[in-house]
CSV table of C-alpha atoms and ligand atoms in Angstrom, one decimal:
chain,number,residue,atom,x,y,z
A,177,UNK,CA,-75.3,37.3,-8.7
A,178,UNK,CA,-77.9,39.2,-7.2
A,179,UNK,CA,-79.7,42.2,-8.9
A,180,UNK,CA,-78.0,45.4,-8.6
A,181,UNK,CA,-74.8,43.7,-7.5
A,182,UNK,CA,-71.4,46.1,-7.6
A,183,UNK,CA,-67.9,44.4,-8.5
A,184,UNK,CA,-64.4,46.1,-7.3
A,185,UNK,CA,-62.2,44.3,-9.8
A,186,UNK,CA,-58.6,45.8,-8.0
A,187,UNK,CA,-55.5,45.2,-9.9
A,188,UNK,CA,-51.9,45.7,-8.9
A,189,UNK,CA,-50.2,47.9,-11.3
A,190,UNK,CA,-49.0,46.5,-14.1
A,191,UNK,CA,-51.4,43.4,-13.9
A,192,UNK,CA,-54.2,43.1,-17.2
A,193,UNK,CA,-57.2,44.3,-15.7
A,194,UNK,CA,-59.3,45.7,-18.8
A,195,UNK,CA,-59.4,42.5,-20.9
A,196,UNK,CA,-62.4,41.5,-17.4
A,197,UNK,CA,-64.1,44.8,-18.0
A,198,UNK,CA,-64.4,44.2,-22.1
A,199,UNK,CA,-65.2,40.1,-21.2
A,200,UNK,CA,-68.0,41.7,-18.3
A,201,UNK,CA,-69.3,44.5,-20.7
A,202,UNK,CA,-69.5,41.9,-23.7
A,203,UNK,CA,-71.6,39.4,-21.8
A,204,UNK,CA,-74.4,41.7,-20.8
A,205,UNK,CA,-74.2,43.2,-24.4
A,206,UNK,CA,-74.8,39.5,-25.1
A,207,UNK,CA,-77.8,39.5,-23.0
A,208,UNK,CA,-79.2,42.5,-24.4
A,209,UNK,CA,-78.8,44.6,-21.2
A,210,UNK,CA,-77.8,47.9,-22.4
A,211,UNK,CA,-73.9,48.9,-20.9
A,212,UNK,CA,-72.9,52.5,-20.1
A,213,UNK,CA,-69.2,52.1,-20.1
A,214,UNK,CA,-67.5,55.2,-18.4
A,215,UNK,CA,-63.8,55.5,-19.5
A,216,UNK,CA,-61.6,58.0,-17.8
A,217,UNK,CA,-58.1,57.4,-18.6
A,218,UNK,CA,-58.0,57.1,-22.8
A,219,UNK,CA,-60.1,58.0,-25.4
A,220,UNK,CA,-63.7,56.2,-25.5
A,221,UNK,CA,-63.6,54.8,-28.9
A,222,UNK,CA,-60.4,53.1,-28.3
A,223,UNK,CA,-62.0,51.2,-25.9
A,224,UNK,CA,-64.6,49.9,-28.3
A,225,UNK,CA,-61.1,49.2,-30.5
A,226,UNK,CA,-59.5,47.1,-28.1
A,227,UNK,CA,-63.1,45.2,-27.2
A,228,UNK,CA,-62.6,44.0,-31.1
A,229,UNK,CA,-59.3,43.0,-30.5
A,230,UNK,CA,-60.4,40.3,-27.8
A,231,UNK,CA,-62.8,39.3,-29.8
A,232,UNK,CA,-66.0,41.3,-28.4
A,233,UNK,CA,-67.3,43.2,-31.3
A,234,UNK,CA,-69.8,45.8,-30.1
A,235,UNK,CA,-70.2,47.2,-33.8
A,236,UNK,CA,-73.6,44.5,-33.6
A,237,UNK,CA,-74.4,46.3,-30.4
A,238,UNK,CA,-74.2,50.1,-31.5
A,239,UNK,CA,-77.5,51.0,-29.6
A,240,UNK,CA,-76.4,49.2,-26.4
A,241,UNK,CA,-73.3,50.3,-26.4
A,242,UNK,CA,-72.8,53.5,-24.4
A,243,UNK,CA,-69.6,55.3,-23.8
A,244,UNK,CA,-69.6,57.4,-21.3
A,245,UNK,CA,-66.3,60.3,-22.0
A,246,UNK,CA,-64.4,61.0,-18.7
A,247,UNK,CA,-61.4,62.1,-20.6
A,248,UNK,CA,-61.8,64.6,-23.6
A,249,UNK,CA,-62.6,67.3,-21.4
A,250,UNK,CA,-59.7,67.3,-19.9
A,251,UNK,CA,-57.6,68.0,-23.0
A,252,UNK,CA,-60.4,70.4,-24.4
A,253,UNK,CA,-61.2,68.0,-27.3
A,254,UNK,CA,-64.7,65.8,-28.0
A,255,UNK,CA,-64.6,62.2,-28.8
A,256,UNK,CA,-67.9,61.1,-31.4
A,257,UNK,CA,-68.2,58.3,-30.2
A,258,UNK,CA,-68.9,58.8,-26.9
A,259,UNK,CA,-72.9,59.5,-26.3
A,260,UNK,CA,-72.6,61.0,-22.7
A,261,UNK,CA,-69.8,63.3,-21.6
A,262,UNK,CA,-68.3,64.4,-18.0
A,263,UNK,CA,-67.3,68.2,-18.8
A,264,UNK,CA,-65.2,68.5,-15.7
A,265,UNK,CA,-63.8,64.9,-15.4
A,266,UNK,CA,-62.3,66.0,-11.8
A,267,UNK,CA,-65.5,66.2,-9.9
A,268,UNK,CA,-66.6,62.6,-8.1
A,269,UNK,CA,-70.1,64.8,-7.7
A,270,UNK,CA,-70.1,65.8,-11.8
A,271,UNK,CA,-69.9,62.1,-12.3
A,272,UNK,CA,-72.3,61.1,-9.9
A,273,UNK,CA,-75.1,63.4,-11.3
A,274,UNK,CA,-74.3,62.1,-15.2
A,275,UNK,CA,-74.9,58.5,-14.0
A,276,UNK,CA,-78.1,59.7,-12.1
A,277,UNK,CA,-79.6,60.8,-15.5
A,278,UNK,CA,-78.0,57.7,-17.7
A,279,UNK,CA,-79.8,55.9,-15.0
A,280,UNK,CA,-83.2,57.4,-15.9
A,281,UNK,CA,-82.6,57.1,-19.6
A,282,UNK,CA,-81.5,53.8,-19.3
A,283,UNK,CA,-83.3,51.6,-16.5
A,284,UNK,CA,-81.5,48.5,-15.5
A,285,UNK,CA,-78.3,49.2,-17.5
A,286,UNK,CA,-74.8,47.8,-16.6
A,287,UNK,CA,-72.4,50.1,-15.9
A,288,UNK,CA,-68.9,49.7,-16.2
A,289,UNK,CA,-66.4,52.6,-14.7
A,290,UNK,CA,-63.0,51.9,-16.0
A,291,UNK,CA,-61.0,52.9,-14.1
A,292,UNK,CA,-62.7,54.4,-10.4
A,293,UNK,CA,-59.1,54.4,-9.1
A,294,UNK,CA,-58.7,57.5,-12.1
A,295,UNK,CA,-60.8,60.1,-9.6
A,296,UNK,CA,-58.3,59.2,-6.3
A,297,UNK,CA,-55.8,60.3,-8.8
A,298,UNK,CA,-57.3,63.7,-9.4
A,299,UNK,CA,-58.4,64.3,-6.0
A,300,UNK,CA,-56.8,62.8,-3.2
A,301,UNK,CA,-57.4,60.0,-0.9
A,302,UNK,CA,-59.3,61.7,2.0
A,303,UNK,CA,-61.7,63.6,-0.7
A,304,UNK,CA,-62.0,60.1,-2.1
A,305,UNK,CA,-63.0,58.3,0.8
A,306,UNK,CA,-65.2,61.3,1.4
A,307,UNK,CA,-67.1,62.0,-1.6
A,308,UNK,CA,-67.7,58.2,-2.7
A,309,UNK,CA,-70.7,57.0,0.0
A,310,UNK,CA,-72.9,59.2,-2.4
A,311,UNK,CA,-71.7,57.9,-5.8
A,312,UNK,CA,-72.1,54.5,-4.5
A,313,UNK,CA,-75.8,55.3,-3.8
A,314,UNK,CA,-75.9,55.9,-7.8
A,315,UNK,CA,-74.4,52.9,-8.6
A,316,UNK,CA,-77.6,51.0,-7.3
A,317,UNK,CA,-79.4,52.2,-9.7
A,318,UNK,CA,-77.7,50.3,-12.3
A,319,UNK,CA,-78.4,46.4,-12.5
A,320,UNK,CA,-74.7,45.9,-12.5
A,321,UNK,CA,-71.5,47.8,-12.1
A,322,UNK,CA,-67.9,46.7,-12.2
A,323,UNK,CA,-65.7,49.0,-11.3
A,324,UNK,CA,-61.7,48.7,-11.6
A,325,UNK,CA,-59.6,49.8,-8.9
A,326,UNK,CA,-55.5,49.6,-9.9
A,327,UNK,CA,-53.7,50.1,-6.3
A,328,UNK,CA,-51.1,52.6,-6.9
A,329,UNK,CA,-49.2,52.9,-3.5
A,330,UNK,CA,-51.4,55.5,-2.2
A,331,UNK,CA,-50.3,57.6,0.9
A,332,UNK,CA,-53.6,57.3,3.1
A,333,UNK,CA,-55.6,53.8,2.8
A,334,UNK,CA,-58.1,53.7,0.5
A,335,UNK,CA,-59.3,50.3,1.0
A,336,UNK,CA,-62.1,51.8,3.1
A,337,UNK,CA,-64.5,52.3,0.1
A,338,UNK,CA,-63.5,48.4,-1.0
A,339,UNK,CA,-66.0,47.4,1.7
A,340,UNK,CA,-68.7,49.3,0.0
A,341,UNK,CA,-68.9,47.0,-2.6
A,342,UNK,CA,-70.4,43.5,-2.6
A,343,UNK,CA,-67.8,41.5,-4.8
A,344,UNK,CA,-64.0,42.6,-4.8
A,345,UNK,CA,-61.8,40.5,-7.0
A,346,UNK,CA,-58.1,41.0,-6.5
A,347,UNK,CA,-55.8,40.8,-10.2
A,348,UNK,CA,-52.4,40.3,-8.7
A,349,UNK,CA,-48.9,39.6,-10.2
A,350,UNK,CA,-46.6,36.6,-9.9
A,351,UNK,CA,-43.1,37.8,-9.2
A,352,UNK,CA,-39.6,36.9,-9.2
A,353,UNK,CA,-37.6,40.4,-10.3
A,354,UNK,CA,-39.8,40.6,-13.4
A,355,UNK,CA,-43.7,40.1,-13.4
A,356,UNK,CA,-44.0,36.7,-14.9
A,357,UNK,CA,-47.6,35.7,-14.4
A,358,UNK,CA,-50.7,37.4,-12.9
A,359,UNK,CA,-53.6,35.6,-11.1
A,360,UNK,CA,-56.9,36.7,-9.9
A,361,UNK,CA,-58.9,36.0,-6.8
A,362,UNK,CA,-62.0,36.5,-5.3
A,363,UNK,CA,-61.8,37.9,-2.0
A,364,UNK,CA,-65.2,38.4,-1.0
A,365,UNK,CA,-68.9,37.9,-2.2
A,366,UNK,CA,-71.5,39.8,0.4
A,367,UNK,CA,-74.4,37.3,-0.6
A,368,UNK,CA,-72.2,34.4,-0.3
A,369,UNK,CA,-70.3,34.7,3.4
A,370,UNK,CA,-66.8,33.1,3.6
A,371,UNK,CA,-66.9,32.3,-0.6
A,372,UNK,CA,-63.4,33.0,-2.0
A,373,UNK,CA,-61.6,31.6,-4.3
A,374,UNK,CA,-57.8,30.2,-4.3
A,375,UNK,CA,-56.0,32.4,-6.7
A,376,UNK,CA,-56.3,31.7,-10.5
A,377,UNK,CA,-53.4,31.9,-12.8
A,378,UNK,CA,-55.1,33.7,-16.1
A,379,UNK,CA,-53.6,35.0,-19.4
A,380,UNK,CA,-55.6,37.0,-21.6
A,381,UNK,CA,-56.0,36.4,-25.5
A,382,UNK,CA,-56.6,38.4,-28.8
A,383,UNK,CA,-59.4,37.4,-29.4
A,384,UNK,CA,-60.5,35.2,-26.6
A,385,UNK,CA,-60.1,37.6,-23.7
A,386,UNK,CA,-59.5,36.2,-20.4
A,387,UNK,CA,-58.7,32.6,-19.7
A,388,UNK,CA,-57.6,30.9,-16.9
A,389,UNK,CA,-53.7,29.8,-17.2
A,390,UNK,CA,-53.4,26.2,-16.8
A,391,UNK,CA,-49.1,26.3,-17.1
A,392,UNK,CA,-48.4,22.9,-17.3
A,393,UNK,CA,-50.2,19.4,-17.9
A,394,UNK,CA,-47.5,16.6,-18.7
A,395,UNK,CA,-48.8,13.9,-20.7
A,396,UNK,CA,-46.9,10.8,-20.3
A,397,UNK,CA,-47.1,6.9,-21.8
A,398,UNK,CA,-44.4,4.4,-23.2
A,399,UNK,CA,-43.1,4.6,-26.5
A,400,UNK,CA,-45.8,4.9,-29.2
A,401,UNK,CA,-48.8,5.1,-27.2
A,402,UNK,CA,-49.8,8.3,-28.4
A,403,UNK,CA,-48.9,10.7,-26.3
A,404,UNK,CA,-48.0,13.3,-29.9
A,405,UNK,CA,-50.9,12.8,-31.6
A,406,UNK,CA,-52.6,13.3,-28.4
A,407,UNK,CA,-50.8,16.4,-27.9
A,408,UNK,CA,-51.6,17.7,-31.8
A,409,UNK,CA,-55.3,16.5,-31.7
A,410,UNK,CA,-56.5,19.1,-28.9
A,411,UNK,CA,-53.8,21.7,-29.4
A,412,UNK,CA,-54.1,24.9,-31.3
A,413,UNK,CA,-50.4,25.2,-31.8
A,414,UNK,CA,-47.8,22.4,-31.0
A,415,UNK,CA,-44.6,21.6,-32.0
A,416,UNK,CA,-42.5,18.6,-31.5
A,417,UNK,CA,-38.9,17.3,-32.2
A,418,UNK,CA,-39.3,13.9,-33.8
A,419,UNK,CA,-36.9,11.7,-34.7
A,420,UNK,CA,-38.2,9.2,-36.9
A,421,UNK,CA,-41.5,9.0,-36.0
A,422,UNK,CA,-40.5,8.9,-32.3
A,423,UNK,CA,-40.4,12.0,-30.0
A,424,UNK,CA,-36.6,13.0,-28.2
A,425,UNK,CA,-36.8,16.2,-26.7
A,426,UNK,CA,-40.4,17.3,-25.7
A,427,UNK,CA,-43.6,17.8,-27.6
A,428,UNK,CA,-45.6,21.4,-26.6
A,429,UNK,CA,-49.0,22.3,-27.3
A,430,UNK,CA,-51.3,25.1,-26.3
A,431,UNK,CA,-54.8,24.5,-25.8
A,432,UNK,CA,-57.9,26.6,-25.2
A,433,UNK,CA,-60.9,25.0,-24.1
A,434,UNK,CA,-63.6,25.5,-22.1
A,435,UNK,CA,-62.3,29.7,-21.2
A,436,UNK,CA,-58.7,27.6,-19.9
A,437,UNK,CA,-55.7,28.1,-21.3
A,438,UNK,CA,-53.4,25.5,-21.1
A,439,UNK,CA,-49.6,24.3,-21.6
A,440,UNK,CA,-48.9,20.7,-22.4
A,441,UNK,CA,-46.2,19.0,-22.0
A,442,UNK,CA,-45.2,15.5,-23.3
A,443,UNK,CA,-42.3,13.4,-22.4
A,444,UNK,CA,-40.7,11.1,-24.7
A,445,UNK,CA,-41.5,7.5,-24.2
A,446,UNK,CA,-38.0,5.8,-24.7
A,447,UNK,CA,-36.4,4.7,-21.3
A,448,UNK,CA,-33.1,6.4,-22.4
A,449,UNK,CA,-35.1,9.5,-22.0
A,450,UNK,CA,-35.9,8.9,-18.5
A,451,UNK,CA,-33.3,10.9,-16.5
A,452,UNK,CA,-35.2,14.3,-18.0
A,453,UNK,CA,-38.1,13.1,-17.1
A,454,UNK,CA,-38.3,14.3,-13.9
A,455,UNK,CA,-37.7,17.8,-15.3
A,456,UNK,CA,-39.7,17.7,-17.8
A,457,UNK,CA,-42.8,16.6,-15.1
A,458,UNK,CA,-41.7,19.2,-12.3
A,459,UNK,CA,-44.5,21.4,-11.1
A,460,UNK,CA,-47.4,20.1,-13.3
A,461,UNK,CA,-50.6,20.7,-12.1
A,462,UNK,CA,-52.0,17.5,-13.6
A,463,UNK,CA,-50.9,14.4,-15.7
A,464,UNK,CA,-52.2,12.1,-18.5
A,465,UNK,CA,-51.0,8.8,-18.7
A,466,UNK,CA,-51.1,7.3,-22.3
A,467,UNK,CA,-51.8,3.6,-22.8
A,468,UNK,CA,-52.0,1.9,-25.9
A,469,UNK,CA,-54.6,-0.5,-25.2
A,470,UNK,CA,-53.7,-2.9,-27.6
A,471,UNK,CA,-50.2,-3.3,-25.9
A,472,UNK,CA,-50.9,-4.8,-22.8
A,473,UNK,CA,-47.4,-5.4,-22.5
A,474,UNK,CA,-46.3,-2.0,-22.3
A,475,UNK,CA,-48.2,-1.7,-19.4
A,476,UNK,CA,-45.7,-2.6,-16.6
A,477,UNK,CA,-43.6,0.6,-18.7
A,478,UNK,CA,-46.5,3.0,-18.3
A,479,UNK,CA,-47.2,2.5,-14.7
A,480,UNK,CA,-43.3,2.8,-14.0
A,481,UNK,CA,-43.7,6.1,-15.9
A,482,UNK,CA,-46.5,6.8,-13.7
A,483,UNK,CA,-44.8,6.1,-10.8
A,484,UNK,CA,-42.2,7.9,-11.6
A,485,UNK,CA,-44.4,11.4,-12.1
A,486,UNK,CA,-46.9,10.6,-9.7
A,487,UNK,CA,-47.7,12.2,-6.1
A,488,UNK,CA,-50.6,11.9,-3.8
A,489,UNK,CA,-53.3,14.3,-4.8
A,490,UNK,CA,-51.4,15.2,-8.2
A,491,UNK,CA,-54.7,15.3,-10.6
A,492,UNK,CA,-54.2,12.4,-13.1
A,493,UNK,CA,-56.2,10.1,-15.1
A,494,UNK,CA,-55.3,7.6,-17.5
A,495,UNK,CA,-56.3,7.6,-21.2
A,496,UNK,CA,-56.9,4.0,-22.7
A,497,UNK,CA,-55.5,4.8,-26.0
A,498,UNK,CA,-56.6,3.5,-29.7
A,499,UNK,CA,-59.9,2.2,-28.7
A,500,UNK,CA,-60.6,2.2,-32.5
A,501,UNK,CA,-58.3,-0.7,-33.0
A,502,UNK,CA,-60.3,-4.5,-33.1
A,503,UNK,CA,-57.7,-5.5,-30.2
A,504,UNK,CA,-58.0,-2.8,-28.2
A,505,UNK,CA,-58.7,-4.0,-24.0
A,506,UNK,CA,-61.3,-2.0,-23.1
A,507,UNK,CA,-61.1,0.8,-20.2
A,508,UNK,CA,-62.1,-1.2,-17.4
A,509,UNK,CA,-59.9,-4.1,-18.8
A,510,UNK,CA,-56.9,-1.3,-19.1
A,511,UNK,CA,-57.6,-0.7,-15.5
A,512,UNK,CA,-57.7,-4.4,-14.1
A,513,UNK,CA,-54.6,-4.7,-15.6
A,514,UNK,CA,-52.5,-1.3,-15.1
A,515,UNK,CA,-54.1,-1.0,-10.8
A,516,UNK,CA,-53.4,2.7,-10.9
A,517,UNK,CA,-53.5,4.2,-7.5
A,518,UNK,CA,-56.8,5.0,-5.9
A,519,UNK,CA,-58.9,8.1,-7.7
A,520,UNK,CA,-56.9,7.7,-10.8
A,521,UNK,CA,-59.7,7.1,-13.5
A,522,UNK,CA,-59.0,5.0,-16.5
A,523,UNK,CA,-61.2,7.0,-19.7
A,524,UNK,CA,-60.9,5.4,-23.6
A,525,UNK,CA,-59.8,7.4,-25.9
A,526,UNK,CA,-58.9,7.6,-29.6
A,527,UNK,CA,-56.1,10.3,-29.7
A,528,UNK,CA,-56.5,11.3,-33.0
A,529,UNK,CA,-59.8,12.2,-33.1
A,530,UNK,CA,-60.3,15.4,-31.6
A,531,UNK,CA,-63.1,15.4,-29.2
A,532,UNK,CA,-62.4,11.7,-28.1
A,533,UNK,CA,-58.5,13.6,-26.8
A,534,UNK,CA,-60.7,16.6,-25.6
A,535,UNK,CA,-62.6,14.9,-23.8
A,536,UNK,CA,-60.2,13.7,-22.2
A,537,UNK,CA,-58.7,16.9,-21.5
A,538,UNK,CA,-61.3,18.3,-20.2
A,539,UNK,CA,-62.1,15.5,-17.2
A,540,UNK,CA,-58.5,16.3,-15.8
A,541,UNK,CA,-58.9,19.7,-15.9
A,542,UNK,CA,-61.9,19.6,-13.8
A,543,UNK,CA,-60.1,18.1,-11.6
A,544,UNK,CA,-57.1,20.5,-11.7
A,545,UNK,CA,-59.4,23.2,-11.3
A,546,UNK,CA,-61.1,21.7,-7.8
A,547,UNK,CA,-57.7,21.4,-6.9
A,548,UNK,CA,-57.3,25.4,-7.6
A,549,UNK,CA,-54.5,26.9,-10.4
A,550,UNK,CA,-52.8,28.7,-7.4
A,551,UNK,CA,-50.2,30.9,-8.1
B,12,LIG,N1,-55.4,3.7,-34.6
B,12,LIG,C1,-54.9,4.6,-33.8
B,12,LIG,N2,-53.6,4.9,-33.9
B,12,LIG,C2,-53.1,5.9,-33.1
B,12,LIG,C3,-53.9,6.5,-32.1
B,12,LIG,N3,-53.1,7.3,-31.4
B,12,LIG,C4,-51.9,7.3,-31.9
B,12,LIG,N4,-51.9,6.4,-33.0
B,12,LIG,C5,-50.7,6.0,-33.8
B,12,LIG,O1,-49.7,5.4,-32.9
B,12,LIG,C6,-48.4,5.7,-33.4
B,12,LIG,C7,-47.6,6.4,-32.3
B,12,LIG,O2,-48.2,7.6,-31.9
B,12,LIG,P1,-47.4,8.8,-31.3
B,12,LIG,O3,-48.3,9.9,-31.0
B,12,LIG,O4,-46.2,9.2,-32.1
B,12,LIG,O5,-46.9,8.1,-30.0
B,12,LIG,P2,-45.9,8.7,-28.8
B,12,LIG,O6,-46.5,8.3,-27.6
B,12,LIG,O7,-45.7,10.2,-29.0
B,12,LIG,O8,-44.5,8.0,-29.1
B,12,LIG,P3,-43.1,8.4,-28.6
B,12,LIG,O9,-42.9,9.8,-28.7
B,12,LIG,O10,-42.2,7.6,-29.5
B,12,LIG,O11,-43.0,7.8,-27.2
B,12,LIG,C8,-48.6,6.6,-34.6
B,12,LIG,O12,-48.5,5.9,-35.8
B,12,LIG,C9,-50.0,7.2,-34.4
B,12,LIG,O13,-50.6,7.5,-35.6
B,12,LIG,C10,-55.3,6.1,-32.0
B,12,LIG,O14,-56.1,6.6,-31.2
B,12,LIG,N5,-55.7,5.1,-32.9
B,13,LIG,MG1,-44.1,11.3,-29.2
């Protein structure tokens, strides 16, 4: 990003926006760039509360760390916390002259205004639209600013001011009757012309903040090729139903890695299984083939499994399981044998080791994610 870039981060109602302003205030704090964060519609020091929550403690930041109080005023009280405060929190031209003299006191700053939308509320659209060409100005005074918009069904369009800034980033909701998933996008770069992004499924985590939602990776293989331990070995939580040793239902597992979170699924390896298998498989966004690579015999078995998962341009790549075993064939060897289709990779892997099944992981998911985690 440029110097003295401004972000519009605009979220539906309803959609998590604040977890982007605590990850994007954190990461300059991390860069030891001072960050004036202006909060308008709760008290300051809850924000640096919830920050803590997500895992972005500012307390190592305390002289970095500037709240700016758009909100006491209004019900006649004083937060300590706060080291700058808006006495009438109504006025767009009030706000614009505090940031002016932050600005002096603290060149190159970041500046975080959370939410922008909270002054349309107070005055109206028309005054918005108005009154923002000169706060904008300000904001170029800062080395940064992200500013969140939430799109309340306004009466007059407000979208005009959007265009004043040089990255706007849409938080949108997935819905069917309920809100069941949100996504972001970026809709517009100014230095970058014609960069967006395919929208991004994304869940946010205390701590962790925002990741982007991978919902479902199947990971299948024939019977005992390690598709569980696999499952176990990169998972934070997983559960499975086992039935001697053997899975019958479905093994889950949530993984973060890399600022993805991620849903895996694994099928159970027994043919008499098969007819869920479908089911089980619907809508992934990528697969994992287990091979055990000292069973070259259960190979026919995993490419009918693959076969029977597999689509054109479905990410996928196989893992040549057990590579720590004398006998084991190795990857290119698993590959002569198996002839998975074209762009399917064949990688070795020792599924109960961690970062072996990690890495792992992580080369499908780069290809998942140039494939885009569209909602
Ligand atoms: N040496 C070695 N053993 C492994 C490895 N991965 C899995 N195993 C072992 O292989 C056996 C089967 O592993 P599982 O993970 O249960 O296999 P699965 O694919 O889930 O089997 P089903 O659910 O019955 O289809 C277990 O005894 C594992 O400990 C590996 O990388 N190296
Ligand atoms: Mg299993």
């Amino acid at each position: 990003m440029p110097a003295r870039s401004t972000i519009l981060v605009a979220n539906d109602p309803g959609v998590e926006a604040d977890t982007f302003l605590y990850q994007a205030a954190y990461r300059q704090l991390e860069r030891g760039r001072t960050v004036v964060y202006a909060v308008f519609n709760r008290p300051p020091s809850s924000v640096a509360r919830a920050m803590r929550e997500y895992g972005f403690d500012t307390t190592p930041y305390a002289r970095q760390f500037l709240l700016l109080d758009g909100y006491s005023a209004l019900l006649g009280t004083r937060d300590p916390g706060a080291a700058y405060r808006l006495d009438n929190p109504t006025s767009i031209d009030d706000f614009g002259l505090l940031l002016e003299t932050v600005s002096r006191e603290h060149r190159d700053a970041a500046l975080i205004v959370d939410p922008l939308s909270n002054l349309v509320d107070v005055l109206s659209v028309p005054e918005f639209v108005r009154k923002f060409p000169l706060l904008r100005q300000t904001l170029n005074h800062f080395e940064l600013t992200v500013a969140l918009f939430t799109q309340w069904p306004y009466a007059d369009d407000v979208s005009k001011v959007f265009s004043d800034f040089d990255v706007v980033i849409a938080l949108r909701g997935v819905e069917d009757r309920v809100l069941f998933g949100q996504y972001f996008a970026l809709q517009r770069a100014n230095w970058k012309p014609g960069l967006s992004t395919k929208p991004q499924l994304y869940k946010t985590h205390k701590p962790g903040g925002v990741h982007v939602y991978v919902p479902k990776i199947v990971v299948t293989g024939a019977y005992t090729a390690g598709k569980t331990t696999f499952i176990h070995a990169v998972s934070d939580t997983a559960k499975s139903a086992n039935f001697e040793g053997s899975t019958v239902a479905l093994d889950h597992g949530q993984v973060r890695i890399d600022g993805l979170s991620v849903d895996l699924f694994g099928t159970p390896g027994q043919e008499r299984f098969d007819p869920i298998l479908s089911t089980i498989a619907g809508q992934a966004l990528g697969m994992i083939l287990m091979v055990d690579s000292t069973a070259p015999e259960t190979f026919d078995r995993a490419r009918d499994m693959l076969n029977k998962i597999y689509r054109e341009g479905l990410p996928a790549i196989v893992c040549a399981n057990k590579q720590d075993l004398p006998n084991a064939l190795s990857p290119s060897d698993v590959h002569a044998r198996l002839r998975p289709p074209p762009g399917v990779q064949v990688v070795g892997c020792r599924a109960n080791d961690r970062a072996s099944s990690q890495e792992v992981l992580r080369r499908l998911l780069e290809q998942v994610l140039k494939t885009g985690v569209s909602a």
